[in-house]
Amino acid sequence: MGLRDRISNFLLKQVEKRGWFEDIFNNTIRYGGRYVNDENILESSDVYELLQDISNQLMLANIIIEDNEGNEVKNQSALKVLRNPNNYLTGSEFIKLMTNTYLLHGEVFPVLDMDQLHLATNVYCELDERLIEQFKVGGESIPSFMIRHVKNVGTNHLKGVGILELGKNTLEGVMSAEKVLTDKYSKGGLLAYLLKLDAHINPQNAAQSKLIKAILDQLEAIDESRSVKMIPLGKGYSIDSMKSPIEDEKILAYLNVYKKDLGKFLGINVDTYTALTKSDLEKAMMYLHNKAVKPIMRNFEDHLSLLFFGRNSDKRIKFKINILDFVPYSTKTNIGYNIVRTGITSPDNVAKMLGFPEQNTPETQAIYISNDLSKIGEKKATDDSLKGGEESEEKGNAEN
C-alpha cells in the first residue's frame, strides 16, 4: 500500500470514527474545578461572537491566484480544491473551521492529498538535524510537501499559541461565573422555602399531610417572579424564604471586567470594537479587519501558497475581502450617493458653480455638463464636442 493510500485511509478512519469536527475539537484544559475545552468554550456568547466575527470575514473572502506581478491567474486546479476541499466540507466551511481552530489552538495543519484538502489533528512535529520539519499523524509519517504547520507565533518557532493557552485563567474564571448564573436561573433562582411547624410532622396525621401537600403545590406553582400566591395557614405554621447565596451583582461585575480581556487574546480591544459597532459598523469591520483578520489572512496566504505551489513558484494564493459585505444597506446607499456627488462636482465649471474647489486638470476642464449621456472618465463625446466647437469657432473667424 502506497503512502498516499495509507494517509487517506487514516484520515478516512478518523472521520468515520468520531466525525472530523469532533476530532478537531478535542483538547481539554482543567483549571480551578472547571473544564474548559474547545467545545464548551463556544457556550460563552462573547467568545463565540468574537470568533464568528473574525472567521466570517475570512469565510466570505474571495480566493484568487496571482503571479509575481499581481496579475490574476485563471483556471487553476488549486482553486477547484479550495472551493471543494473534500467530501464533508465546503470551501467556506473549511476556511471557517481552519480559522476557528487557528484561533483556539494557535496552530492548524492543512494537508493536501492530491485533489483533496484536510485539516489533520493529533499531529506530532519536530525539526530534524537538517532543520526540516517532520510530521507524524497516528504514527504515520507525512511528507513535508503535503502538509503545512500554520502557527500563531508567540515565542516558540515550532508551536503556536491560541486563546485556550493564552487566556486559560481568564477563560476558566469567566466560564465558571457564567455557569453559576446559568445554573441558578435554570433552576428557578435557587429560591427555596422553609416550612416551620410548632409541632412534629406526623406521617399518620392525614390533616397535617394534606395541608403540607397543599402548601407545596402552591409554592411549586409559582412560575415567575410576578406571581402572587396567598396561602392561608393554621396556627403553628409559618413559611420563610431562603435567599440564594449567589450574589448576581458581584458575578456580573466580575464578568464585565474579565470578559473584555478575552478580546485581547484575539487581537482586539472589546470596548473599542463594541463602541464602533454601535456608531459606525463599517469602521468596526475595518478595525476588526486590520487588527485581527489581516494578519491571519496573510499567514494563511503564505502557507497555502507554499502547500499548493512550492517555494520556487511565482504564483500566490490571495484572499480578497470586500469590506462592504459587512455594512448595512443604508451605508452602501450613502457611499453610492457620495460617489455620484463626487462625479457631479468633477467638472471645474460645475464645482465652481456649487462652491467646491476646482481641480484644474485637463480632464476636469474638458468635461461639459451637457455630456449627460457619456460616462465620467470616457472623454470621447467630450472631445468630439470640444473639437466641433473649435471647428465652428474657426469657421466663424474665416467667414468674418
mmCIF file of C-alpha atoms in Angstrom:
data_model
loop_
_atom_site.group_PDB
_atom_site.id
_atom_site.type_symbol
_atom_site.label_atom_id
_atom_site.label_comp_id
_atom_site.label_asym_id
_atom_site.label_seq_id
_atom_site.Cartn_x
_atom_site.Cartn_y
_atom_site.Cartn_z
ATOM 1 C CA MET A 1 0.000 0.000 0.000
ATOM 2 C CA GLY A 2 1.391 3.394 -1.022
ATOM 3 C CA LEU A 3 1.991 6.342 1.272
ATOM 4 C CA ARG A 4 -0.927 8.250 -0.214
ATOM 5 C CA ASP A 5 -3.294 5.325 0.412
ATOM 6 C CA ARG A 6 -2.085 4.903 3.992
ATOM 7 C CA ILE A 7 -2.633 8.581 4.771
ATOM 8 C CA SER A 8 -6.016 8.610 3.027
ATOM 9 C CA ASN A 9 -7.150 5.529 4.939
ATOM 10 C CA PHE A 10 -6.007 7.038 8.225
ATOM 11 C CA LEU A 11 -7.867 10.281 7.574
ATOM 12 C CA LEU A 12 -10.972 8.376 6.492
ATOM 13 C CA LYS A 13 -10.896 6.237 9.644
ATOM 14 C CA GLN A 14 -10.714 9.389 11.766
ATOM 15 C CA VAL A 15 -13.767 10.807 10.012
ATOM 16 C CA GLU A 16 -15.736 7.567 10.354
ATOM 17 C CA LYS A 17 -14.678 7.002 13.936
ATOM 18 C CA ARG A 18 -15.951 10.173 15.561
ATOM 19 C CA GLY A 19 -16.511 12.855 12.970
ATOM 20 C CA TRP A 20 -13.954 15.343 11.733
ATOM 21 C CA PHE A 21 -15.398 18.276 13.706
ATOM 22 C CA GLU A 22 -15.289 16.334 16.956
ATOM 23 C CA ASP A 23 -11.787 15.108 16.151
ATOM 24 C CA ILE A 24 -10.583 18.642 15.503
ATOM 25 C CA PHE A 25 -12.081 19.956 18.736
ATOM 26 C CA ASN A 26 -10.803 17.543 21.369
ATOM 27 C CA ASN A 27 -8.279 19.382 23.503
ATOM 28 C CA THR A 28 -9.180 19.840 27.143
ATOM 29 C CA ILE A 29 -7.669 22.042 29.845
ATOM 30 C CA ARG A 30 -8.518 21.719 33.524
ATOM 31 C CA TYR A 31 -8.211 24.567 35.955
ATOM 32 C CA GLY A 32 -9.915 25.529 39.187
ATOM 33 C CA GLY A 33 -12.528 22.792 39.077
ATOM 34 C CA ARG A 34 -13.945 23.976 35.763
ATOM 35 C CA TYR A 35 -13.245 22.186 32.492
ATOM 36 C CA VAL A 36 -12.638 24.430 29.519
ATOM 37 C CA ASN A 37 -12.254 22.821 26.121
ATOM 38 C CA ASP A 38 -12.819 23.882 22.560
ATOM 39 C CA GLU A 39 -16.392 22.593 22.538
ATOM 40 C CA ASN A 40 -17.791 24.261 25.638
ATOM 41 C CA ILE A 41 -15.765 27.431 25.057
ATOM 42 C CA LEU A 42 -18.324 28.219 22.346
ATOM 43 C CA GLU A 43 -21.005 28.206 25.047
ATOM 44 C CA SER A 44 -19.706 31.609 26.080
ATOM 45 C CA SER A 45 -21.659 34.009 23.888
ATOM 46 C CA ASP A 46 -18.942 36.675 23.949
ATOM 47 C CA VAL A 47 -16.174 34.317 22.851
ATOM 48 C CA TYR A 48 -18.423 32.773 20.216
ATOM 49 C CA GLU A 49 -19.382 36.185 18.831
ATOM 50 C CA LEU A 50 -15.758 37.306 18.520
ATOM 51 C CA LEU A 51 -14.748 34.043 16.846
ATOM 52 C CA GLN A 52 -17.699 34.360 14.469
ATOM 53 C CA ASP A 53 -16.870 37.951 13.516
ATOM 54 C CA ILE A 54 -13.261 37.087 12.706
ATOM 55 C CA SER A 55 -13.841 33.771 10.938
ATOM 56 C CA ASN A 56 -16.816 35.135 8.969
ATOM 57 C CA GLN A 57 -14.646 37.780 7.325
ATOM 58 C CA LEU A 58 -12.251 35.084 6.112
ATOM 59 C CA MET A 59 -15.138 32.795 5.152
ATOM 60 C CA LEU A 60 -16.665 35.479 2.912
ATOM 61 C CA ALA A 61 -13.359 36.296 1.219
ATOM 62 C CA ASN A 62 -12.848 35.517 -2.468
ATOM 63 C CA ILE A 63 -9.783 33.364 -3.019
ATOM 64 C CA ILE A 64 -7.782 34.080 -6.166
ATOM 65 C CA ILE A 65 -4.343 33.238 -7.547
ATOM 66 C CA GLU A 66 -1.866 35.927 -8.604
ATOM 67 C CA ASP A 67 1.527 35.876 -10.300
ATOM 68 C CA ASN A 68 4.557 37.758 -9.011
ATOM 69 C CA GLU A 69 3.396 40.922 -10.781
ATOM 70 C CA GLY A 70 -0.019 40.903 -9.121
ATOM 71 C CA ASN A 71 -1.930 39.722 -12.185
ATOM 72 C CA GLU A 72 -4.770 37.292 -11.542
ATOM 73 C CA VAL A 73 -4.219 33.778 -12.898
ATOM 74 C CA LYS A 74 -7.371 32.000 -14.104
ATOM 75 C CA ASN A 75 -8.446 28.350 -14.277
ATOM 76 C CA GLN A 76 -6.061 26.937 -11.714
ATOM 77 C CA SER A 77 -6.690 23.465 -10.297
ATOM 78 C CA ALA A 78 -5.784 24.857 -6.873
ATOM 79 C CA LEU A 79 -8.915 26.982 -6.918
ATOM 80 C CA LYS A 80 -11.080 23.914 -7.545
ATOM 81 C CA VAL A 81 -9.582 22.215 -4.490
ATOM 82 C CA LEU A 82 -10.048 25.292 -2.301
ATOM 83 C CA ARG A 83 -13.683 25.637 -3.395
ATOM 84 C CA ASN A 84 -14.402 21.920 -2.889
ATOM 85 C CA PRO A 85 -11.707 20.686 -0.497
ATOM 86 C CA ASN A 86 -13.220 17.280 0.374
ATOM 87 C CA ASN A 87 -16.436 15.284 0.631
ATOM 88 C CA TYR A 88 -17.503 16.548 4.058
ATOM 89 C CA LEU A 89 -16.651 20.272 3.991
ATOM 90 C CA THR A 90 -17.359 23.057 1.528
ATOM 91 C CA GLY A 91 -14.710 25.649 0.770
ATOM 92 C CA SER A 92 -16.290 28.249 3.059
ATOM 93 C CA GLU A 93 -16.733 25.725 5.880
ATOM 94 C CA PHE A 94 -13.115 24.665 5.516
ATOM 95 C CA ILE A 95 -11.813 28.249 5.839
ATOM 96 C CA LYS A 96 -14.093 28.927 8.813
ATOM 97 C CA LEU A 97 -13.033 25.731 10.592
ATOM 98 C CA MET A 98 -9.388 26.433 9.807
ATOM 99 C CA THR A 99 -9.714 29.943 11.278
ATOM 100 C CA ASN A 100 -11.522 28.845 14.444
ATOM 101 C CA THR A 101 -9.002 26.065 15.060
ATOM 102 C CA TYR A 102 -6.153 28.509 14.492
ATOM 103 C CA LEU A 103 -7.627 30.996 16.977
ATOM 104 C CA LEU A 104 -8.439 28.425 19.653
ATOM 105 C CA HIS A 105 -5.316 26.267 19.451
ATOM 106 C CA GLY A 106 -2.854 28.702 17.904
ATOM 107 C CA GLU A 107 -1.996 26.289 15.103
ATOM 108 C CA VAL A 108 -3.645 24.267 12.373
ATOM 109 C CA PHE A 109 -2.365 21.643 9.913
ATOM 110 C CA PRO A 110 -3.814 21.686 6.362
ATOM 111 C CA VAL A 111 -2.977 18.519 4.417
ATOM 112 C CA LEU A 112 -3.066 18.422 0.602
ATOM 113 C CA ASP A 113 -3.780 14.879 -0.533
ATOM 114 C CA MET A 114 -3.730 15.105 -4.335
ATOM 115 C CA ASP A 115 -7.097 16.766 -5.107
ATOM 116 C CA GLN A 116 -8.375 16.882 -1.516
ATOM 117 C CA LEU A 117 -7.618 19.230 1.354
ATOM 118 C CA HIS A 118 -7.976 18.181 5.000
ATOM 119 C CA LEU A 119 -7.198 19.511 8.463
ATOM 120 C CA ALA A 120 -5.096 16.985 10.335
ATOM 121 C CA THR A 121 -5.284 16.559 14.125
ATOM 122 C CA ASN A 122 -3.057 14.963 16.752
ATOM 123 C CA VAL A 123 -0.023 15.913 14.693
ATOM 124 C CA TYR A 124 3.434 15.370 16.146
ATOM 125 C CA CYS A 125 6.097 17.578 14.603
ATOM 126 C CA GLU A 126 9.810 18.115 15.169
ATOM 127 C CA LEU A 127 12.867 19.518 13.387
ATOM 128 C CA ASP A 128 15.428 17.021 12.133
ATOM 129 C CA GLU A 129 19.194 17.568 12.003
ATOM 130 C CA ARG A 130 18.827 19.473 8.721
ATOM 131 C CA LEU A 131 16.227 21.792 10.296
ATOM 132 C CA ILE A 132 13.436 20.301 8.192
ATOM 133 C CA GLU A 133 10.102 19.905 9.970
ATOM 134 C CA GLN A 134 8.928 16.296 10.154
ATOM 135 C CA PHE A 135 5.285 15.355 10.719
ATOM 136 C CA LYS A 136 3.563 12.262 12.073
ATOM 137 C CA VAL A 137 -0.158 11.559 12.426
ATOM 138 C CA GLY A 138 -1.071 8.416 14.330
ATOM 139 C CA GLY A 139 2.446 7.101 13.851
ATOM 140 C CA GLU A 140 2.313 7.620 10.084
ATOM 141 C CA SER A 141 4.890 9.991 8.610
ATOM 142 C CA ILE A 142 3.560 12.636 6.255
ATOM 143 C CA PRO A 143 5.921 14.202 3.694
ATOM 144 C CA SER A 144 6.528 17.862 4.386
ATOM 145 C CA PHE A 145 5.344 18.861 0.894
ATOM 146 C CA MET A 146 1.855 17.512 1.727
ATOM 147 C CA ILE A 147 1.312 19.413 4.984
ATOM 148 C CA ARG A 148 1.781 22.908 6.376
ATOM 149 C CA HIS A 149 2.099 23.965 10.004
ATOM 150 C CA VAL A 150 0.196 27.270 10.261
ATOM 151 C CA LYS A 151 1.160 28.909 13.564
ATOM 152 C CA ASN A 152 0.014 31.905 15.554
ATOM 153 C CA VAL A 153 3.591 32.585 16.536
ATOM 154 C CA GLY A 154 4.443 33.689 20.047
ATOM 155 C CA THR A 155 7.989 32.995 21.224
ATOM 156 C CA ASN A 156 8.268 29.394 20.019
ATOM 157 C CA HIS A 157 9.319 28.680 16.435
ATOM 158 C CA LEU A 158 7.735 25.215 16.458
ATOM 159 C CA LYS A 159 4.445 25.802 18.284
ATOM 160 C CA GLY A 160 1.711 28.429 18.013
ATOM 161 C CA VAL A 161 -0.343 29.840 20.875
ATOM 162 C CA GLY A 162 -4.124 30.175 20.892
ATOM 163 C CA ILE A 163 -6.786 31.525 23.187
ATOM 164 C CA LEU A 164 -7.059 28.204 25.056
ATOM 165 C CA GLU A 165 -3.487 28.676 26.230
ATOM 166 C CA LEU A 166 -3.091 32.455 26.280
ATOM 167 C CA GLY A 167 -6.368 33.160 28.046
ATOM 168 C CA LYS A 168 -6.612 29.967 30.110
ATOM 169 C CA ASN A 169 -7.057 31.602 33.514
ATOM 170 C CA THR A 170 -9.395 34.296 32.226
ATOM 171 C CA LEU A 171 -11.470 31.833 30.221
ATOM 172 C CA GLU A 172 -11.961 29.436 33.076
ATOM 173 C CA GLY A 173 -12.893 32.201 35.505
ATOM 174 C CA VAL A 174 -15.379 33.714 33.057
ATOM 175 C CA MET A 175 -16.943 30.400 32.122
ATOM 176 C CA SER A 176 -17.250 29.328 35.759
ATOM 177 C CA ALA A 177 -19.034 32.599 36.582
ATOM 178 C CA GLU A 178 -21.323 32.199 33.565
ATOM 179 C CA LYS A 179 -22.126 28.627 34.567
ATOM 180 C CA VAL A 180 -23.041 29.674 38.116
ATOM 181 C CA LEU A 181 -25.541 32.255 36.848
ATOM 182 C CA THR A 182 -26.943 29.910 34.208
ATOM 183 C CA ASP A 183 -27.449 27.110 36.718
ATOM 184 C CA LYS A 184 -29.030 29.462 39.186
ATOM 185 C CA TYR A 185 -31.712 30.766 36.869
ATOM 186 C CA SER A 186 -32.290 27.489 35.053
ATOM 187 C CA LYS A 187 -33.161 26.035 38.461
ATOM 188 C CA GLY A 188 -35.622 28.774 39.330
ATOM 189 C CA GLY A 189 -33.154 31.067 41.014
ATOM 190 C CA LEU A 190 -32.370 28.564 43.782
ATOM 191 C CA LEU A 191 -35.192 30.168 45.766
ATOM 192 C CA ALA A 192 -36.398 27.713 48.375
ATOM 193 C CA TYR A 193 -38.953 27.888 51.164
ATOM 194 C CA LEU A 194 -38.732 26.690 54.719
ATOM 195 C CA LEU A 195 -41.955 25.438 56.297
ATOM 196 C CA LYS A 196 -41.933 25.862 60.047
ATOM 197 C CA LEU A 197 -44.155 23.820 62.331
ATOM 198 C CA ASP A 198 -44.540 24.196 66.049
ATOM 199 C CA ALA A 199 -45.492 20.545 66.221
ATOM 200 C CA HIS A 200 -43.680 17.442 64.972
ATOM 201 C CA ILE A 201 -44.610 16.252 61.490
ATOM 202 C CA ASN A 202 -46.547 13.042 61.838
ATOM 203 C CA PRO A 203 -46.927 10.962 58.664
ATOM 204 C CA GLN A 204 -50.004 9.404 60.202
ATOM 205 C CA ASN A 205 -51.658 12.766 60.634
ATOM 206 C CA ALA A 206 -53.823 12.951 57.494
ATOM 207 C CA ALA A 207 -54.930 16.543 58.061
ATOM 208 C CA GLN A 208 -51.342 17.678 58.578
ATOM 209 C CA SER A 209 -50.129 15.831 55.471
ATOM 210 C CA LYS A 210 -52.947 17.269 53.399
ATOM 211 C CA LEU A 211 -52.116 20.826 54.495
ATOM 212 C CA ILE A 212 -48.383 20.397 53.796
ATOM 213 C CA LYS A 213 -49.104 18.971 50.360
ATOM 214 C CA ALA A 214 -51.399 21.891 49.559
ATOM 215 C CA ILE A 215 -48.706 24.378 50.619
ATOM 216 C CA LEU A 216 -46.069 22.657 48.488
ATOM 217 C CA ASP A 217 -48.395 22.587 45.484
ATOM 218 C CA GLN A 218 -48.979 26.328 45.837
ATOM 219 C CA LEU A 219 -45.228 27.071 46.067
ATOM 220 C CA GLU A 220 -44.331 24.870 43.114
ATOM 221 C CA ALA A 221 -46.970 26.607 41.004
ATOM 222 C CA ILE A 222 -45.045 29.896 41.233
ATOM 223 C CA ASP A 223 -43.501 30.011 37.742
ATOM 224 C CA GLU A 224 -42.316 33.615 37.582
ATOM 225 C CA SER A 225 -41.321 36.418 39.926
ATOM 226 C CA ARG A 226 -44.516 38.422 39.312
ATOM 227 C CA SER A 227 -46.776 35.597 40.503
ATOM 228 C CA VAL A 228 -48.522 36.108 43.818
ATOM 229 C CA LYS A 229 -49.858 33.246 45.912
ATOM 230 C CA MET A 230 -51.966 33.607 49.037
ATOM 231 C CA ILE A 231 -51.605 30.608 51.306
ATOM 232 C CA PRO A 232 -53.827 30.557 54.424
ATOM 233 C CA LEU A 233 -52.042 28.865 57.306
ATOM 234 C CA GLY A 234 -53.346 27.455 60.526
ATOM 235 C CA LYS A 235 -51.968 28.089 63.984
ATOM 236 C CA GLY A 236 -48.413 26.820 64.406
ATOM 237 C CA TYR A 237 -47.460 27.104 60.721
ATOM 238 C CA SER A 238 -45.210 29.714 59.022
ATOM 239 C CA ILE A 239 -43.241 29.967 55.746
ATOM 240 C CA ASP A 240 -39.858 31.663 55.436
ATOM 241 C CA SER A 241 -37.995 32.094 52.167
ATOM 242 C CA MET A 242 -34.358 31.160 51.828
ATOM 243 C CA LYS A 243 -32.437 33.600 49.644
ATOM 244 C CA SER A 244 -29.924 32.282 47.130
ATOM 245 C CA PRO A 245 -26.328 32.579 48.363
ATOM 246 C CA ILE A 246 -25.253 33.523 44.816
ATOM 247 C CA GLU A 247 -24.776 37.274 44.525
ATOM 248 C CA ASP A 248 -25.606 38.273 40.967
ATOM 249 C CA GLU A 249 -24.185 41.774 41.135
ATOM 250 C CA LYS A 250 -20.722 40.616 42.158
ATOM 251 C CA ILE A 251 -20.610 37.938 39.461
ATOM 252 C CA LEU A 252 -21.834 40.360 36.790
ATOM 253 C CA ALA A 253 -19.241 42.913 37.885
ATOM 254 C CA TYR A 254 -16.562 40.222 37.533
ATOM 255 C CA LEU A 255 -17.794 39.305 34.056
ATOM 256 C CA ASN A 256 -17.929 42.955 32.976
ATOM 257 C CA VAL A 257 -14.228 43.269 33.782
ATOM 258 C CA TYR A 258 -12.775 39.972 32.626
ATOM 259 C CA LYS A 259 -14.918 39.212 29.588
ATOM 260 C CA LYS A 260 -13.315 42.196 27.888
ATOM 261 C CA ASP A 261 -9.884 40.644 28.426
ATOM 262 C CA LEU A 262 -10.806 37.775 26.115
ATOM 263 C CA GLY A 263 -10.726 40.126 23.129
ATOM 264 C CA LYS A 264 -7.083 40.937 23.833
ATOM 265 C CA PHE A 265 -6.149 37.324 23.156
ATOM 266 C CA LEU A 266 -7.882 37.608 19.771
ATOM 267 C CA GLY A 267 -6.112 40.846 18.925
ATOM 268 C CA ILE A 268 -8.837 43.429 19.536
ATOM 269 C CA ASN A 269 -9.992 45.807 22.252
ATOM 270 C CA VAL A 270 -13.568 44.841 23.045
ATOM 271 C CA ASP A 271 -14.566 48.304 24.310
ATOM 272 C CA THR A 272 -13.341 49.965 21.128
ATOM 273 C CA TYR A 273 -14.934 47.339 18.901
ATOM 274 C CA THR A 274 -18.279 47.469 20.733
ATOM 275 C CA ALA A 275 -18.395 51.273 20.584
ATOM 276 C CA LEU A 276 -17.662 51.234 16.856
ATOM 277 C CA THR A 277 -20.361 48.646 16.114
ATOM 278 C CA LYS A 278 -22.895 50.966 17.729
ATOM 279 C CA SER A 279 -21.763 54.152 15.971
ATOM 280 C CA ASP A 280 -20.264 53.054 12.634
ATOM 281 C CA LEU A 281 -20.412 49.421 11.551
ATOM 282 C CA GLU A 282 -18.077 49.988 8.603
ATOM 283 C CA LYS A 283 -15.377 51.386 10.888
ATOM 284 C CA ALA A 284 -15.942 48.472 13.285
ATOM 285 C CA MET A 285 -15.404 45.946 10.491
ATOM 286 C CA MET A 286 -12.296 47.797 9.292
ATOM 287 C CA TYR A 287 -10.979 47.862 12.864
ATOM 288 C CA LEU A 288 -11.533 44.118 13.195
ATOM 289 C CA HIS A 289 -10.022 43.537 9.755
ATOM 290 C CA ASN A 290 -6.837 45.489 10.412
ATOM 291 C CA LYS A 291 -6.312 44.319 13.994
ATOM 292 C CA ALA A 292 -7.239 40.631 13.781
ATOM 293 C CA VAL A 293 -8.223 39.377 10.327
ATOM 294 C CA LYS A 294 -5.444 40.800 8.142
ATOM 295 C CA PRO A 295 -2.536 39.073 9.983
ATOM 296 C CA ILE A 296 -4.389 35.737 9.881
ATOM 297 C CA MET A 297 -5.170 36.221 6.207
ATOM 298 C CA ARG A 298 -1.508 36.905 5.375
ATOM 299 C CA ASN A 299 -0.404 33.813 7.308
ATOM 300 C CA PHE A 300 -2.965 31.623 5.510
ATOM 301 C CA GLU A 301 -1.884 33.043 2.136
ATOM 302 C CA ASP A 302 1.779 32.247 2.804
ATOM 303 C CA HIS A 303 1.190 28.663 3.895
ATOM 304 C CA LEU A 304 -1.461 27.736 1.334
ATOM 305 C CA SER A 305 0.700 29.176 -1.462
ATOM 306 C CA LEU A 306 3.627 27.020 -0.349
ATOM 307 C CA LEU A 307 1.369 23.981 0.065
ATOM 308 C CA PHE A 308 -0.066 24.239 -3.472
ATOM 309 C CA PHE A 309 2.829 25.703 -5.476
ATOM 310 C CA GLY A 310 6.052 25.114 -3.511
ATOM 311 C CA ARG A 311 8.884 27.519 -2.818
ATOM 312 C CA ASN A 312 10.037 28.063 -6.398
ATOM 313 C CA SER A 313 6.722 29.135 -7.926
ATOM 314 C CA ASP A 314 5.806 32.735 -8.700
ATOM 315 C CA LYS A 315 2.111 32.012 -8.044
ATOM 316 C CA ARG A 316 0.455 33.095 -4.815
ATOM 317 C CA ILE A 317 -2.944 32.477 -3.225
ATOM 318 C CA LYS A 318 -4.671 35.691 -2.180
ATOM 319 C CA PHE A 319 -7.741 36.400 -0.020
ATOM 320 C CA LYS A 320 -9.794 39.303 -1.332
ATOM 321 C CA ILE A 321 -12.230 40.751 1.204
ATOM 322 C CA ASN A 322 -14.915 43.245 0.258
ATOM 323 C CA ILE A 323 -15.450 45.157 3.486
ATOM 324 C CA LEU A 324 -18.804 46.420 2.155
ATOM 325 C CA ASP A 325 -20.173 42.908 2.740
ATOM 326 C CA PHE A 326 -20.291 43.794 6.426
ATOM 327 C CA VAL A 327 -22.024 47.173 6.294
ATOM 328 C CA PRO A 328 -25.797 47.809 6.212
ATOM 329 C CA TYR A 329 -27.697 48.740 3.082
ATOM 330 C CA SER A 330 -28.170 52.327 4.258
ATOM 331 C CA THR A 331 -24.398 52.739 4.474
ATOM 332 C CA LYS A 332 -23.964 51.407 0.946
ATOM 333 C CA THR A 333 -26.616 53.871 -0.244
ATOM 334 C CA ASN A 334 -24.708 56.741 1.358
ATOM 335 C CA ILE A 335 -21.487 55.549 -0.266
ATOM 336 C CA GLY A 336 -23.237 55.454 -3.647
ATOM 337 C CA TYR A 337 -24.645 58.928 -3.079
ATOM 338 C CA ASN A 338 -21.199 60.270 -2.241
ATOM 339 C CA ILE A 339 -19.748 58.710 -5.410
ATOM 340 C CA VAL A 340 -22.479 60.305 -7.533
ATOM 341 C CA ARG A 341 -21.988 63.633 -5.789
ATOM 342 C CA THR A 342 -18.246 63.431 -6.464
ATOM 343 C CA GLY A 343 -18.990 62.714 -10.124
ATOM 344 C CA ILE A 344 -21.281 65.715 -10.388
ATOM 345 C CA THR A 345 -18.637 68.032 -8.965
ATOM 346 C CA SER A 346 -15.829 66.684 -11.155
ATOM 347 C CA PRO A 347 -16.185 69.306 -13.936
ATOM 348 C CA ASP A 348 -14.475 72.500 -12.822
ATOM 349 C CA ASN A 349 -17.280 74.720 -14.092
ATOM 350 C CA VAL A 350 -19.846 72.782 -12.016
ATOM 351 C CA ALA A 351 -17.576 72.687 -8.980
ATOM 352 C CA LYS A 352 -17.181 76.437 -9.165
ATOM 353 C CA MET A 353 -20.932 76.920 -9.526
ATOM 354 C CA LEU A 354 -21.662 74.708 -6.471
ATOM 355 C CA GLY A 355 -18.911 76.208 -4.335
ATOM 356 C CA PHE A 356 -16.471 73.274 -4.442
ATOM 357 C CA PRO A 357 -12.744 73.747 -5.123
ATOM 358 C CA GLU A 358 -11.699 73.361 -8.761
ATOM 359 C CA GLN A 359 -9.258 70.580 -9.611
ATOM 360 C CA ASN A 360 -7.708 72.482 -12.544
ATOM 361 C CA THR A 361 -6.738 69.388 -14.538
ATOM 362 C CA PRO A 362 -7.140 68.927 -18.308
ATOM 363 C CA GLU A 363 -9.751 66.242 -17.688
ATOM 364 C CA THR A 364 -11.957 68.267 -15.347
ATOM 365 C CA GLN A 365 -11.669 71.331 -17.530
ATOM 366 C CA ALA A 366 -12.672 69.358 -20.643
ATOM 367 C CA ILE A 367 -15.886 67.876 -19.204
ATOM 368 C CA TYR A 368 -19.154 69.644 -20.065
ATOM 369 C CA ILE A 369 -22.297 69.166 -18.031
ATOM 370 C CA SER A 370 -24.241 68.753 -21.289
ATOM 371 C CA ASN A 371 -22.490 65.439 -21.948
ATOM 372 C CA ASP A 372 -25.003 63.608 -19.799
ATOM 373 C CA LEU A 373 -25.025 60.509 -21.994
ATOM 374 C CA SER A 374 -21.296 59.852 -21.614
ATOM 375 C CA LYS A 375 -19.743 58.072 -18.648
ATOM 376 C CA ILE A 376 -17.473 60.108 -16.464
ATOM 377 C CA GLY A 377 -13.922 59.228 -17.485
ATOM 378 C CA GLU A 378 -14.841 58.490 -21.110
ATOM 379 C CA LYS A 379 -13.821 61.661 -22.942
ATOM 380 C CA LYS A 380 -14.744 60.679 -26.494
ATOM 381 C CA ALA A 381 -18.046 62.552 -26.505
ATOM 382 C CA THR A 382 -16.440 65.460 -24.734
ATOM 383 C CA ASP A 383 -13.510 65.540 -27.137
ATOM 384 C CA ASP A 384 -15.863 65.409 -30.118
ATOM 385 C CA SER A 385 -17.951 68.252 -28.785
ATOM 386 C CA LEU A 386 -14.843 70.243 -27.970
ATOM 387 C CA LYS A 387 -13.447 69.583 -31.434
ATOM 388 C CA GLY A 388 -16.749 70.556 -33.030
ATOM 389 C CA GLY A 389 -16.792 73.754 -31.022
ATOM 390 C CA GLU A 390 -13.280 74.633 -32.129
ATOM 391 C CA GLU A 391 -14.174 73.957 -35.788
ATOM 392 C CA SER A 392 -17.251 76.189 -35.524
ATOM 393 C CA GLU A 393 -15.168 78.955 -33.984
ATOM 394 C CA GLU A 394 -12.536 78.659 -36.718
ATOM 395 C CA LYS A 395 -15.269 78.673 -39.422
ATOM 396 C CA GLY A 396 -16.811 81.775 -37.896
ATOM 397 C CA ASN A 397 -13.474 83.550 -37.865
ATOM 398 C CA ALA A 398 -12.878 82.626 -41.516
ATOM 399 C CA GLU A 399 -16.239 83.968 -42.551
ATOM 400 C CA ASN A 400 -15.521 87.214 -40.788
#
